[in-house]
XYZ file of C-alpha atoms in Angstrom:
722
model
C -39.920 135.205 239.065
C -37.536 138.875 239.199
C -37.840 138.899 235.386
C -42.006 139.176 235.758
C -41.601 141.560 238.282
C -39.286 143.435 236.150
C -41.764 143.117 233.452
C -44.550 144.294 235.406
C -43.182 147.059 236.829
C -42.031 148.445 233.552
C -45.552 147.897 232.107
C -47.186 149.845 235.080
C -44.496 152.899 234.060
C -45.741 152.766 230.690
C -49.687 152.847 231.667
C -49.263 155.406 234.179
C -48.893 158.302 231.872
C -51.347 156.996 229.469
C -54.213 156.543 232.232
C -53.148 160.486 233.144
C -53.476 161.837 229.687
C -52.769 165.321 230.254
C -50.075 168.066 229.155
C -50.145 169.642 232.384
C -48.826 166.124 234.227
C -46.263 165.633 231.706
C -44.988 169.385 232.189
C -45.038 168.441 235.820
C -42.687 165.203 235.493
C -40.231 167.172 233.442
C -40.227 169.961 235.342
C -40.136 168.306 238.583
C -42.312 171.073 240.131
C -46.518 170.878 240.214
C -48.363 173.224 237.787
C -51.619 174.706 239.017
C -54.647 173.562 236.871
C -57.788 175.403 237.015
C -61.023 173.819 236.572
C -63.144 174.660 233.470
C -66.036 175.723 235.812
C -63.703 177.731 237.813
C -62.639 179.693 234.566
C -66.217 179.947 233.549
C -67.361 180.954 236.769
C -64.587 183.607 237.039
C -65.503 185.282 233.323
C -69.208 184.989 233.878
C -68.489 186.932 237.265
C -66.190 189.631 235.395
C -69.128 189.877 232.924
C -71.821 190.572 235.306
C -70.041 192.648 237.624
C -68.994 194.894 234.222
C -72.750 194.402 232.735
C -73.864 195.761 236.249
C -71.468 198.910 236.644
C -72.568 199.926 232.952
C -76.315 199.861 233.745
C -75.857 201.532 237.123
C -73.397 204.166 235.793
C -76.364 205.113 233.131
C -79.074 205.360 235.731
C -77.021 207.501 237.837
C -76.496 209.848 234.857
C -80.125 209.994 234.405
C -80.884 210.891 238.026
C -78.321 213.282 238.036
C -79.758 215.092 235.105
C -83.067 214.943 236.126
C -81.934 216.442 240.003
C -79.958 219.166 237.985
C -82.785 220.169 235.493
C -85.191 220.343 238.652
C -82.850 222.644 240.679
C -81.703 225.019 237.653
C -85.263 225.466 236.391
C -87.244 224.833 239.458
C -89.277 222.948 236.822
C -92.245 221.275 239.158
C -92.963 224.562 240.804
C -93.558 226.273 237.436
C -96.722 226.781 235.161
C -96.836 225.175 232.247
C -96.253 228.419 230.567
C -93.045 229.154 232.182
C -91.758 225.480 231.724
C -92.472 225.773 227.676
C -90.557 229.105 227.651
C -87.126 227.166 228.915
C -87.341 225.475 225.490
C -85.688 227.919 223.422
C -85.222 228.404 219.597
C -85.662 225.359 217.714
C -85.971 223.254 220.747
C -89.345 224.909 221.219
C -90.413 223.961 217.278
C -89.669 220.125 218.164
C -91.539 220.054 221.499
C -94.474 221.634 219.975
C -95.157 219.421 217.236
C -95.033 216.751 220.001
C -97.744 218.754 221.975
C -99.763 219.045 218.512
C -99.952 215.401 217.833
C -101.380 214.666 221.774
C -104.065 216.992 220.860
C -105.083 215.344 217.451
C -107.938 213.083 217.424
C -105.929 210.214 216.284
C -102.046 209.390 215.293
C -102.916 208.919 211.871
C -104.967 212.120 211.850
C -101.570 214.128 213.702
C -99.250 212.403 210.916
C -101.165 213.934 208.104
C -101.477 217.426 209.723
C -97.649 217.199 210.081
C -96.814 216.138 206.644
C -99.463 218.539 205.122
C -98.750 221.410 208.132
C -100.260 224.752 206.930
C -100.664 226.246 210.753
C -97.098 227.134 211.303
C -95.422 229.322 208.918
C -97.785 231.701 206.808
C -98.554 231.046 202.998
C -96.235 228.038 203.348
C -97.450 224.291 203.493
C -94.276 221.979 204.843
C -93.907 218.461 205.605
C -92.663 218.804 209.401
C -91.886 215.211 209.824
C -89.178 215.260 207.105
C -88.040 218.687 207.007
C -87.367 218.562 210.865
C -86.786 214.778 211.608
C -89.864 214.473 213.835
C -89.699 210.836 214.268
C -88.560 211.304 217.944
C -92.093 213.368 218.511
C -94.019 210.730 216.858
C -92.549 207.817 218.369
C -92.846 209.781 222.257
C -96.410 210.740 221.556
C -97.427 207.048 220.774
C -95.907 205.954 223.727
C -97.396 208.677 225.895
C -100.912 207.343 224.748
C -100.313 203.839 224.523
C -98.676 203.126 227.973
C -101.441 205.208 229.513
C -99.081 207.736 231.079
C -101.589 210.514 230.411
C -103.315 209.672 233.477
C -99.786 209.515 235.548
C -97.304 211.657 234.280
C -97.663 214.970 232.658
C -96.483 215.359 228.738
C -93.607 217.392 229.626
C -92.358 214.806 232.329
C -92.772 212.116 230.124
C -90.740 213.967 227.057
C -87.669 214.986 228.839
C -87.764 211.778 230.717
C -87.393 209.788 227.423
C -84.495 212.372 226.242
C -82.950 211.705 229.751
C -83.248 208.209 229.539
C -81.448 208.291 226.183
C -78.672 209.792 227.873
C -78.031 206.605 230.248
C -78.046 204.843 227.455
C -75.653 207.340 225.842
C -72.928 207.083 229.255
C -73.466 203.347 228.927
C -72.741 203.109 225.579
C -69.234 204.695 226.235
C -68.743 202.333 228.989
C -69.372 199.431 227.111
C -66.999 200.852 224.028
C -63.945 201.397 226.108
C -64.604 198.363 228.178
C -64.351 196.264 224.715
C -60.898 198.082 224.252
C -59.224 197.571 227.322
C -60.482 194.280 228.868
C -61.430 196.043 231.946
C -64.753 197.620 233.067
C -62.741 200.096 235.302
C -62.122 202.083 231.896
C -65.730 202.384 231.679
C -66.008 203.922 235.280
C -63.604 206.316 234.175
C -65.188 207.090 230.897
C -68.237 207.854 232.813
C -66.234 210.077 235.723
C -64.782 212.333 232.758
C -68.117 212.489 230.493
C -69.599 213.822 233.468
C -67.436 216.224 234.828
C -66.487 217.805 231.344
C -70.607 217.531 230.463
C -70.222 221.360 229.461
C -68.275 220.030 226.500
C -69.516 216.351 226.187
C -73.439 217.426 225.796
C -75.869 220.131 225.720
C -78.859 218.510 227.199
C -78.332 221.068 230.037
C -79.738 223.759 227.693
C -81.453 222.682 224.832
C -83.387 219.327 225.810
C -85.257 218.517 222.740
C -82.380 218.914 220.444
C -81.902 216.325 217.445
C -78.301 215.469 218.622
C -79.610 214.860 222.091
C -81.812 212.414 220.463
C -79.272 211.026 217.858
C -76.073 210.692 219.710
C -77.023 207.835 221.973
C -77.809 205.858 219.077
C -74.660 206.471 217.166
C -72.433 205.874 220.692
C -74.545 202.337 220.400
C -73.280 201.863 216.758
C -69.662 202.520 217.535
C -69.858 200.086 220.511
C -71.549 197.498 218.440
C -68.553 198.407 215.493
C -66.051 197.969 218.038
C -66.775 194.429 219.078
C -67.337 193.543 215.556
C -63.851 194.289 214.537
C -62.424 192.899 217.133
C -60.541 189.634 216.477
C -61.329 185.835 217.295
C -64.784 187.013 217.685
C -67.301 184.109 218.206
C -70.256 183.445 215.729
C -72.940 184.328 217.900
C -71.123 187.617 218.945
C -70.440 188.774 215.409
C -73.927 188.559 214.862
C -75.177 190.396 217.702
C -72.905 193.186 216.940
C -74.143 193.136 213.405
C -77.537 193.490 214.099
C -77.160 195.939 216.819
C -74.880 197.999 214.686
C -77.707 197.848 211.881
C -80.706 199.000 213.846
C -78.508 201.792 215.540
C -77.472 203.076 212.168
C -80.549 203.126 210.783
C -82.319 204.818 213.957
C -79.429 207.149 213.993
C -80.172 208.358 210.607
C -83.851 208.732 211.013
C -83.721 211.021 213.881
C -81.168 213.563 212.956
C -80.879 215.480 209.344
C -76.996 215.774 209.530
C -76.151 212.208 210.733
C -75.175 210.865 207.221
C -72.259 213.778 207.330
C -71.268 211.925 210.873
C -71.606 208.502 209.006
C -69.578 209.931 206.338
C -66.368 210.357 208.425
C -66.794 206.956 209.873
C -66.595 205.680 206.453
C -63.973 207.405 205.456
C -62.202 206.248 208.796
C -63.040 202.660 207.995
C -61.737 203.216 204.624
C -58.532 203.893 206.039
C -58.650 200.926 208.293
C -59.243 198.616 205.432
C -55.400 199.873 204.074
C -53.887 199.502 207.278
C -55.607 196.252 208.314
C -56.428 194.419 204.844
C -57.479 191.288 206.896
C -60.756 193.513 208.133
C -61.736 194.174 204.554
C -64.707 191.619 204.641
C -66.150 192.990 207.722
C -65.401 196.823 206.554
C -67.588 195.902 203.542
C -70.244 194.624 205.531
C -70.576 197.717 207.560
C -70.852 199.625 203.772
C -73.767 197.950 203.257
C -75.459 198.478 206.556
C -74.827 202.346 205.073
C -76.530 201.530 201.583
C -79.508 199.637 203.219
C -80.141 202.588 205.763
C -79.759 205.319 203.396
C -82.368 203.647 201.087
C -84.664 202.680 203.839
C -84.471 206.272 205.198
C -84.918 207.867 201.820
C -88.307 205.517 201.742
C -89.452 206.517 205.127
C -88.630 209.805 204.946
C -90.760 210.790 202.036
C -88.216 210.820 199.497
C -85.828 212.918 201.195
C -83.551 213.894 198.337
C -80.791 214.856 200.734
C -79.851 211.061 201.357
C -79.566 210.520 197.778
C -76.902 213.267 197.150
C -75.119 212.868 200.864
C -71.187 212.150 200.227
C -71.882 208.922 202.361
C -73.749 206.881 199.496
C -71.525 208.413 196.666
C -68.357 207.514 198.819
C -69.889 203.828 199.977
C -71.318 203.321 196.327
C -67.859 203.902 194.931
C -66.189 201.791 197.090
C -68.770 198.727 197.036
C -68.246 199.547 192.893
C -64.628 199.232 193.403
C -64.739 195.731 195.543
C -66.943 194.323 192.785
C -64.430 194.909 189.632
C -62.207 192.309 191.835
C -58.950 194.498 191.044
C -56.286 192.075 192.136
C -53.031 190.771 191.391
C -50.428 188.456 192.745
C -48.476 190.373 195.436
C -44.757 191.677 194.457
C -45.456 191.567 190.586
C -45.778 194.661 188.390
C -49.238 193.859 187.642
C -50.272 194.127 191.628
C -48.125 197.580 191.691
C -50.529 198.874 188.692
C -53.584 197.548 190.253
C -52.876 199.249 193.617
C -52.471 202.861 191.574
C -55.275 202.017 189.805
C -57.590 201.080 193.085
C -56.020 204.503 194.585
C -57.495 206.847 191.489
C -60.632 205.140 191.264
C -60.953 205.620 195.318
C -59.745 209.313 195.016
C -62.295 210.126 191.945
C -64.942 207.787 191.613
C -66.828 209.247 194.652
C -66.913 212.739 193.506
C -67.940 211.478 189.913
C -70.849 209.753 191.656
C -71.722 212.437 193.817
C -71.854 215.003 190.551
C -73.646 212.502 188.551
C -76.561 212.123 191.230
C -76.885 215.929 191.844
C -77.784 216.026 187.744
C -80.589 213.380 187.976
C -81.791 214.168 191.899
C -83.255 218.024 192.191
C -82.129 218.899 195.530
C -81.385 222.366 196.841
C -82.086 221.866 200.715
C -78.469 221.760 201.379
C -77.065 223.772 199.312
C -76.274 226.363 201.662
C -73.717 224.019 203.486
C -71.219 223.986 200.913
C -71.676 227.851 200.560
C -70.924 227.710 204.159
C -68.124 225.727 204.058
C -66.410 227.597 201.250
C -66.641 230.649 203.150
C -65.470 228.790 206.255
C -62.049 227.535 204.604
C -61.527 231.063 203.151
C -62.490 229.726 199.591
C -64.750 232.377 198.781
C -65.598 235.796 200.677
C -69.188 236.977 200.609
C -71.766 239.457 202.022
C -74.641 237.067 202.281
C -76.481 237.901 205.565
C -77.076 234.213 206.047
C -73.378 233.138 205.576
C -72.386 235.536 207.354
C -74.894 235.035 210.433
C -73.880 231.333 210.328
C -70.421 231.981 210.354
C -71.161 234.303 213.616
C -72.607 231.415 215.739
C -70.704 230.330 218.187
C -70.992 226.442 217.339
C -69.514 227.327 213.863
C -66.568 228.897 215.200
C -63.142 227.674 216.545
C -63.367 226.482 219.929
C -61.673 229.145 222.553
C -59.138 228.791 225.138
C -61.357 227.717 227.902
C -62.337 224.575 226.236
C -58.612 223.281 226.425
C -58.323 224.657 229.828
C -61.059 222.931 231.443
C -60.294 219.684 229.640
C -56.366 220.110 231.284
C -58.081 220.743 234.502
C -59.763 217.783 234.352
C -56.570 215.597 232.982
C -58.482 214.372 230.410
C -56.669 216.061 227.536
C -53.004 214.989 229.031
C -53.916 211.387 229.153
C -55.965 211.585 226.072
C -52.758 213.066 223.911
C -50.671 210.410 225.807
C -52.724 207.717 224.774
C -53.323 208.835 220.883
C -49.479 209.439 221.075
C -48.410 206.097 221.751
C -51.262 204.245 219.471
C -50.229 206.244 216.575
C -46.569 205.476 217.091
C -47.574 201.816 217.575
C -49.755 201.869 214.024
C -46.453 203.532 212.222
C -44.273 200.540 213.865
C -46.856 198.231 212.304
C -46.986 200.013 208.932
C -42.962 200.037 208.593
C -42.944 196.296 209.645
C -45.590 195.305 206.555
C -43.106 197.669 204.452
C -40.225 195.497 205.596
C -42.202 192.325 204.166
C -42.693 190.677 208.117
C -46.007 188.950 208.557
C -48.410 190.267 210.759
C -49.438 188.100 213.737
C -52.870 186.484 213.933
C -53.258 186.726 217.711
C -51.517 189.564 219.296
C -50.360 188.750 223.091
C -49.902 191.066 226.042
C -46.143 190.258 225.679
C -46.236 191.164 222.275
C -47.024 195.114 222.856
C -48.075 195.752 219.230
C -51.240 197.681 220.448
C -51.114 199.470 217.041
C -51.727 196.049 215.170
C -55.513 195.592 216.636
C -57.909 197.039 214.050
C -60.541 198.520 216.742
C -57.717 200.533 218.017
C -56.724 201.581 214.364
C -60.260 202.627 213.714
C -60.660 204.745 216.668
C -57.485 206.227 216.333
C -58.034 207.424 212.966
C -61.783 208.535 213.769
C -60.819 210.557 216.751
C -58.259 212.420 214.542
C -60.534 213.419 212.105
C -63.367 214.607 214.563
C -60.596 216.315 216.490
C -59.434 218.188 213.290
C -62.881 219.536 212.274
C -63.694 220.351 216.251
C -60.924 222.479 215.727
C -62.649 224.442 213.277
C -65.970 224.487 214.342
C -66.552 224.124 218.255
C -70.257 222.325 217.911
C -68.562 219.320 216.985
C -66.932 219.240 220.068
C -70.305 217.321 221.541
C -69.066 214.336 219.195
C -65.471 214.660 219.863
C -65.147 215.109 223.516
C -67.174 211.785 224.414
C -64.861 210.133 222.277
C -61.633 211.669 223.938
C -63.195 210.372 227.361
C -63.411 206.773 225.988
C -60.007 206.484 224.317
C -58.134 208.330 227.157
C -59.882 206.147 229.508
C -59.125 202.847 227.388
C -55.583 203.643 226.908
C -54.781 204.232 230.913
C -56.645 200.919 231.746
C -54.890 198.926 229.083
C -52.118 196.791 230.262
C -51.482 196.292 226.650
C -51.158 199.928 225.896
C -48.394 200.203 228.726
C -46.704 196.980 227.554
C -46.070 198.753 224.130
C -44.612 201.952 226.170
C -42.033 199.588 228.342
C -40.991 197.714 224.978
C -39.847 200.748 223.590
C -38.441 201.824 227.103
C -36.643 198.449 227.376
C -36.800 198.727 231.019
C -34.809 195.410 232.727
C -35.007 196.141 236.072
C -38.795 195.022 236.619
C -40.452 192.612 234.581
C -42.592 194.743 231.765
C -45.559 192.479 232.050
C -45.754 192.778 235.696
C -45.089 196.334 235.543
C -47.617 196.842 232.810
C -50.401 195.434 234.862
C -49.406 197.384 237.960
C -49.855 200.432 235.816
C -52.966 199.677 234.293
C -54.370 199.556 237.794
C -52.557 202.379 239.489
C -52.657 205.104 237.415
C -56.648 205.048 236.592
C -57.188 204.554 240.294
C -54.821 207.681 241.104
C -56.836 209.627 238.401
C -60.003 208.373 240.022
C -59.208 209.708 243.155
C -57.862 212.933 242.281
C -61.545 213.726 240.155
C -63.319 212.571 243.485
C -61.599 214.705 245.574
C -61.518 217.731 243.314
C -64.951 217.532 241.393
C -67.251 215.195 243.466
C -68.046 218.387 246.053
C -68.862 220.699 242.733
C -71.360 218.238 241.374
C -72.941 217.775 245.188
C -73.045 221.366 245.286
C -74.671 221.887 241.838
C -77.642 219.529 243.179
C -78.295 221.007 246.403
C -78.257 224.858 244.776
C -81.756 225.796 244.010
C -81.975 227.969 240.712
C -84.450 229.640 239.410
C -85.503 230.365 235.815
C -86.780 234.178 235.743
C -88.270 235.571 232.600
C -91.453 237.408 233.001
C -91.094 239.519 230.038
C -91.326 236.474 227.811
C -94.095 235.420 229.996
C -96.133 238.586 229.660
C -95.931 238.845 226.227
C -97.055 235.269 225.743
C -99.768 236.006 228.129
C -100.978 239.086 226.198
C -100.732 237.052 222.676
C -103.300 234.572 223.862
C -105.323 236.937 225.364
C -105.531 239.925 222.926
C -104.526 238.830 219.552
C -106.925 236.934 216.972
C -106.771 233.185 216.690
C -105.859 233.704 212.892
C -103.061 236.467 213.561
C -99.663 235.877 211.997
C -96.347 236.997 213.905
C -93.187 238.321 212.713
C -90.054 238.514 214.441
C -86.543 237.150 215.030
C -86.655 233.333 214.265
C -85.955 232.573 217.623
C -88.638 234.144 219.157
C -91.120 232.911 216.554
C -90.470 229.027 217.672
C -91.248 230.060 221.423
C -94.604 231.961 220.120
C -95.630 228.572 218.084
C -94.995 226.597 220.961
C -96.548 228.547 223.856
C -99.486 230.429 222.009
C -100.017 227.946 218.669
C -100.367 231.173 216.894
C -99.035 231.217 213.218
C -95.263 232.814 212.109
C -93.653 234.175 209.223
C -90.401 232.018 209.925
C -88.840 229.318 212.178
C -85.375 228.782 213.526
C -84.505 226.281 211.094
C -81.565 226.478 208.398
C -82.180 223.431 206.360
C -84.321 225.008 203.880
C -83.808 227.763 201.223
C -87.082 229.511 201.613
C -87.103 229.507 205.327
C -83.469 231.099 205.124
C -84.622 233.730 202.615
C -87.439 234.424 204.916
C -85.402 234.907 208.242
C -83.133 237.186 206.421
C -86.168 239.450 205.105
C -87.960 239.532 208.483
C -84.540 240.586 210.202
C -84.632 243.362 208.211
C -86.666 245.109 210.988
C -83.124 245.749 212.405
C -81.647 247.223 209.335
C -81.656 250.895 208.012
C -84.409 250.694 205.639
C -87.476 252.782 204.945
C -91.075 252.018 207.074
C -92.363 251.237 203.341
C -89.773 248.583 202.772
C -90.429 246.886 205.952
C -94.259 247.395 205.285
C -94.178 245.437 201.948
C -92.002 242.749 203.432
C -93.993 241.969 206.374
C -97.263 242.134 204.052
C -96.006 239.903 201.490
C -96.138 237.002 204.194
C -99.592 238.439 205.636
C -98.173 239.644 209.083
C -100.420 241.360 211.299
C -98.073 241.778 214.147
C -94.321 242.948 214.187
C -92.503 242.416 217.321
C -88.766 243.948 217.771
C -86.512 242.747 220.403
C -84.769 245.559 222.437
C -81.638 242.745 222.947
C -80.981 242.579 218.988
C -81.892 246.209 218.394
C -79.523 247.506 221.156
C -77.188 244.684 221.186
C -73.556 244.918 222.235
C -71.895 241.571 220.548
C -68.864 240.658 222.121
C -67.322 239.641 218.576
C -66.825 242.061 216.308
C -68.824 242.528 213.383
C -71.188 239.592 214.186
C -74.281 241.564 215.670
C -77.221 241.292 213.593
C -77.489 244.799 212.600
C -73.935 244.890 211.416
C -74.312 241.939 209.105
C -77.375 243.558 208.071
C -75.623 246.743 207.022
C -72.695 244.653 205.457
C -75.526 243.079 203.397
C -77.530 246.034 202.405
C -74.358 247.735 201.316
C -74.719 250.373 204.226
C -71.013 249.682 205.643
C -68.225 249.747 203.035
C -65.785 246.927 204.917
C -62.935 247.764 202.566
C -62.636 251.486 203.438
C -62.321 250.578 207.572
C -66.079 249.897 208.148
C -67.273 253.624 207.417
C -70.897 254.127 207.127
C -72.096 254.921 203.859
C -74.971 257.725 203.531
C -78.417 256.607 203.984
C -81.528 258.773 204.415
C -83.026 256.193 206.846
C -82.221 255.579 210.401
C -82.177 252.197 211.818
C -85.965 250.868 211.648
C -86.154 249.059 215.086
C -84.956 252.585 216.505
C -87.218 254.894 214.477
C -90.304 252.802 214.731
C -90.520 253.655 218.541
C -90.485 257.201 218.406
C -94.234 257.111 216.985
C -93.659 259.576 214.195
C -94.648 259.940 210.521
C -94.576 257.777 208.464
C -93.618 255.042 210.776
C -96.963 255.558 212.617
C -98.497 255.300 209.263
C -98.052 251.840 208.655
C -97.598 250.661 212.446
C -99.384 250.937 215.669
C -97.771 249.804 218.793
C -100.074 247.812 220.886
C -98.119 246.096 223.317
C -94.654 246.897 225.138
C -92.208 246.001 228.213
C -88.869 246.250 229.067
C -87.816 243.517 226.221
C -90.520 243.518 223.584
C -92.110 246.045 221.469
C -95.142 244.632 219.651
C -96.668 246.715 216.798
C -99.547 246.071 214.421
C -99.341 245.993 210.825
C -101.953 248.609 209.451
C -104.065 247.150 207.004
C -105.489 250.764 206.254
C -102.478 253.119 205.441
C -103.351 256.794 206.935
C -100.834 259.282 205.876
C -100.873 261.921 208.441
C -98.387 264.046 209.006
């Protein structure tokens, strides 16, 4: 009986762990302490709540940015209380041209007819028929005009409000994409909030939306930000199939759209392709994903080539040459067993092909594809980097543009005052050192872990981090040479700095190097990832939030009566078939506000338009009245507009005034002899024509003037009277 009881007890002891069946129970039995077990429903709810709150914060951040831009624009220009002409004058230079074609599309009897008139446009530039959709990347205006009419908005809202509303909406998407990218990298949506705060505070250096709304970059960069966010998710390890497909599709759509709305987008994507190439060298397990991105590039390039009316600039772009060469090298399957002599030879051959094959393909494409549109870009880069010296007016004028010069000290001072630059440098240094540590580990033959945990403290092993560090270094290096690129680099700085200070993994990497023993490193890393961004956020709120509120409460006013008077005079007194000549920036405003034909446009991707700009600018040079008359009549100009601001310009940069550049190009200044003026029997035309004496009065008759502009009629019958 006792034996039976013992056996029965023994059987019950065996069955008990079998019926429980969980590893947690075994661990509890061994350790003697209860282990808390979270139910799967609780974990799923917690994950869902985190994602939901993060997405809600991202959307709210984007919407708040849109509301801020709209309110600031209204306060700055007093937009709703202005007449249509005064509103349109706020679109300056090339921005005016883009919006003018949007107006033309709305006036067209049908969408098809409007597209035809834009692709065969002979009503903008005299003696020239242009494909405006291709040359100026007018797909945003086409889509905006279709949406305006298809949605019935013409009965609810004015065209200008609909147009700027779309651009402001895209800026909201821009901010949301930066939010998501920083969130994906750090794992916390707190990083996204800090990214948005830095972006808004440093908006003078992150966007040009306040000054030129219709600019192509304001339409394009939001799509690029979406592409970067999708690429960040796509490069992450241990990504499930559905998430990977979603990232791939989003990346494909945003890459193609980005390429369609900005003529210089393929240069930006080229820098991204170089970053991915270096990522492939550092992280070989991501090679397949990198080549999938290359396929997206090729598909977008060829589809864009077809839909942009066979735009040759895409075929001879460095992006296609680089990606095509890398795909060709991939197809050759140059592989060898690791550690062998053959493998080392294969690596040398691959390196040689990567360095030479893209250049070879680019030269071959240029031999077979007629292309001249962007040759000035290469000439500009030669002069910019000191490889060549030129007296050419166009190149020197481009070099004098503020966006193409090195950034000023004020740029770095502003970034430092907002605390962005110091934390960006800190995060960048830690990531670079961690990447270097990973490289040395590989060189020593240590295998790379498939999953990097927080305790490992190796942030430099994550492929998406490697990509972003390389990309931001390339963009930053170029931004040090050309200030215009800061509008791509500074948002990157906001996103990368916010990711770093909110990432426990980055702090854990730093603490691993410091080898702290007083506090557990994981606990300290978690505390720092919460405390540091909180302190930054509170300091930014205290210092900059009152400034933002002040900007929204101050009522400013855009006041340019001279330009308004000029446009009013043209619409009332100039014949409908008249052609106007003047500076390209003013011609863009005339095209928008009056619809009259002009001799030149503020566009810099067409050689003929660049030559026209240089020839028309001769009105500010030391040329004879007969020379200027011949130039203007060759373009069938009926009216000439002289701007007092250019004629009497007092430039801050020495030698960058328009008249100085013209003197150099025309040989009226000898630079080698200390900028001495050479003998010229003619005075400066813009000064001499105002005096109204022969022979100037024989060729030109002044018909209108105010404080800023002097309008002269180009005489058809020349009367040589003394």
